[in-house]
Amino acid sequence: MDTEPRAAKARYDRRSKRVAVDLLNGATFAFPAHLAQGLDKATDDELSEVEVLGSGYGLRWETLDVDLSIP
């Protein structure tokens, strides 16, 4: 089992206003979007455009020009 904190999938949950990240080790991590730098004023549509970068070590919001590191 891969225990490194690497993302397999990421999504924005409009109801809870949280970004949820499914990790390769089977865990899911979620955080309120407004707590992350660069995401605090983003719309639901902008937040929904989250992508997993490369090998799962980061998240990217292209239209917002925001990158977040997973570890």
Coordinates of N, CA and C in Angstrom, one line a residue:
M1 N 0.8 -1.2 0.0 CA 0.0 0.0 0.0 C 0.9 1.2 0.0
D2 N 0.6 2.2 -0.9 CA 1.3 3.4 -0.9 C 0.9 4.3 0.2
T3 N 1.8 4.7 1.1 CA 1.5 5.5 2.2 C 1.8 7.0 2.1
E4 N 2.5 7.4 1.0 CA 2.8 8.8 0.7 C 1.5 9.6 0.5
P5 N 1.5 10.8 0.9 CA 0.3 11.6 0.7 C 0.3 12.1 -0.7
R6 N -0.2 11.3 -1.6 CA -0.4 11.7 -3.0 C -1.8 11.5 -3.5
A7 N -2.3 12.5 -4.2 CA -3.7 12.5 -4.7 C -3.9 11.6 -5.8
A8 N -5.1 10.9 -5.7 CA -5.6 10.1 -6.9 C -6.6 10.9 -7.6
K9 N -7.5 11.6 -6.8 CA -8.6 12.4 -7.4 C -8.9 13.6 -6.5
A10 N -9.4 14.6 -7.1 CA -9.8 15.8 -6.3 C -11.1 16.3 -6.8
R11 N -11.9 16.9 -6.0 CA -13.2 17.4 -6.4 C -13.6 18.5 -5.4
Y12 N -14.5 19.4 -5.9 CA -15.1 20.4 -5.0 C -16.5 20.1 -4.7
D13 N -16.9 20.0 -3.4 CA -18.2 19.7 -3.0 C -19.0 21.0 -2.7
R14 N -19.9 21.4 -3.6 CA -20.6 22.7 -3.5 C -21.4 22.8 -2.2
R15 N -22.0 21.6 -1.8 CA -22.8 21.7 -0.7 C -22.1 22.0 0.6
S16 N -20.9 21.4 0.8 CA -20.1 21.6 2.0 C -19.1 22.7 1.8
K17 N -18.9 23.2 0.6 CA -17.9 24.2 0.3 C -16.5 23.7 0.6
R18 N -16.2 22.4 0.4 CA -14.9 21.8 0.7 C -14.3 21.2 -0.5
V19 N -13.0 21.2 -0.6 CA -12.3 20.5 -1.6 C -11.9 19.1 -1.0
A20 N -12.3 18.1 -1.6 CA -12.0 16.7 -1.1 C -10.9 16.1 -2.0
V21 N -10.0 15.5 -1.4 CA -8.9 14.9 -2.1 C -8.8 13.4 -1.7
D22 N -9.0 12.5 -2.7 CA -8.8 11.1 -2.4 C -7.4 10.7 -2.6
L23 N -6.7 10.2 -1.6 CA -5.3 9.9 -1.6 C -5.1 8.4 -2.1
L24 N -3.9 8.2 -2.7 CA -3.6 6.8 -3.2 C -3.6 5.8 -2.1
N25 N -3.4 6.2 -0.8 CA -3.4 5.2 0.3 C -4.8 4.9 0.8
G26 N -5.8 5.4 0.1 CA -7.2 5.1 0.5 C -7.9 6.1 1.4
A27 N -7.1 7.0 1.9 CA -7.7 8.1 2.8 C -8.2 9.2 2.0
T28 N -9.2 9.9 2.5 CA -9.7 11.1 1.9 C -9.5 12.3 2.8
F29 N -9.0 13.4 2.3 CA -8.7 14.6 3.0 C -9.6 15.7 2.4
A30 N -10.3 16.5 3.3 CA -11.1 17.6 2.8 C -10.9 18.8 3.6
F31 N -10.9 20.0 3.0 CA -10.7 21.2 3.7 C -11.6 22.3 3.1
P32 N -12.0 23.2 3.9 CA -12.8 24.3 3.5 C -12.1 25.2 2.4
A33 N -12.6 25.4 1.3 CA -11.9 26.1 0.2 C -11.5 27.5 0.6
H34 N -12.2 28.1 1.4 CA -11.9 29.5 1.7 C -10.6 29.6 2.6
L35 N -10.2 28.5 3.2 CA -9.0 28.5 4.0 C -7.7 28.5 3.2
A36 N -7.8 28.1 1.9 CA -6.6 28.0 1.1 C -6.3 29.3 0.4
Q37 N -5.0 29.7 0.4 CA -4.6 30.9 -0.2 C -4.9 30.9 -1.7
G38 N -5.6 31.9 -2.2 CA -6.0 32.0 -3.6 C -7.3 31.4 -3.9
L39 N -7.9 30.7 -3.0 CA -9.3 30.1 -3.2 C -10.4 30.8 -2.5
D40 N -10.0 31.7 -1.6 CA -11.0 32.4 -0.7 C -12.1 33.2 -1.4
K41 N -11.8 33.7 -2.6 CA -12.8 34.5 -3.3 C -13.3 33.8 -4.5
A42 N -12.9 32.6 -4.7 CA -13.3 31.9 -5.9 C -14.8 31.5 -5.9
T43 N -15.4 31.4 -7.1 CA -16.7 30.9 -7.3 C -16.8 29.4 -7.2
D44 N -18.0 28.9 -7.0 CA -18.2 27.4 -7.1 C -17.7 26.8 -8.4
D45 N -18.0 27.5 -9.5 CA -17.6 27.0 -10.8 C -16.1 27.0 -10.9
E46 N -15.4 28.0 -10.5 CA -14.0 28.1 -10.5 C -13.4 27.0 -9.6
L47 N -13.9 26.7 -8.5 CA -13.4 25.7 -7.5 C -13.6 24.3 -8.1
S48 N -14.7 24.1 -8.9 CA -14.9 22.8 -9.5 C -13.9 22.4 -10.5
E49 N -13.1 23.3 -11.0 CA -12.1 23.0 -12.0 C -10.8 22.5 -11.5
V50 N -10.8 21.9 -10.3 CA -9.6 21.4 -9.7 C -9.0 20.2 -10.5
E51 N -7.7 20.2 -10.6 CA -7.0 19.1 -11.3 C -5.9 18.6 -10.4
V52 N -5.6 17.3 -10.5 CA -4.5 16.7 -9.8 C -3.3 16.9 -10.7
L53 N -2.2 17.4 -10.1 CA -0.9 17.6 -10.9 C 0.0 16.4 -10.9
G54 N 0.6 16.1 -12.0 CA 1.7 15.1 -12.1 C 1.4 13.8 -11.4
S55 N 2.3 13.5 -10.5 CA 2.2 12.2 -9.8 C 1.3 12.3 -8.6
G56 N 0.5 13.3 -8.4 CA -0.4 13.4 -7.3 C 0.1 14.2 -6.2
Y57 N 1.2 15.0 -6.4 CA 1.8 15.8 -5.3 C 1.2 17.2 -5.2
G58 N 0.3 17.5 -6.1 CA -0.3 18.9 -6.1 C -1.7 19.0 -6.7
L59 N -2.3 20.1 -6.5 CA -3.6 20.4 -7.0 C -3.5 21.7 -7.8
R60 N -4.2 21.8 -8.9 CA -4.2 23.0 -9.7 C -5.5 23.5 -10.1
W61 N -5.7 24.8 -10.0 CA -6.9 25.5 -10.5 C -6.4 26.5 -11.6
E62 N -6.4 26.1 -12.9 CA -5.9 26.8 -14.0 C -6.4 28.2 -14.1
T63 N -7.7 28.4 -14.1 CA -8.3 29.7 -14.3 C -8.0 30.7 -13.1
L64 N -7.7 30.1 -12.0 CA -7.4 31.0 -10.8 C -5.9 31.2 -10.7
D65 N -5.1 30.4 -11.4 CA -3.6 30.4 -11.3 C -3.2 30.1 -9.9
V66 N -3.8 29.0 -9.4 CA -3.5 28.6 -8.0 C -3.0 27.1 -8.0
D67 N -1.9 26.9 -7.3 CA -1.4 25.5 -7.1 C -1.2 25.3 -5.6
L68 N -1.6 24.1 -5.2 CA -1.4 23.7 -3.8 C -0.6 22.4 -3.8
S69 N 0.3 22.3 -2.8 CA 1.0 21.1 -2.6 C 0.3 20.1 -1.7
I70 N 0.3 18.9 -2.0 CA -0.4 17.9 -1.2 C 0.4 17.6 0.1
P71 N 1.7 17.3 0.1 CA 2.4 17.0 1.4 C 2.3 18.2 2.3

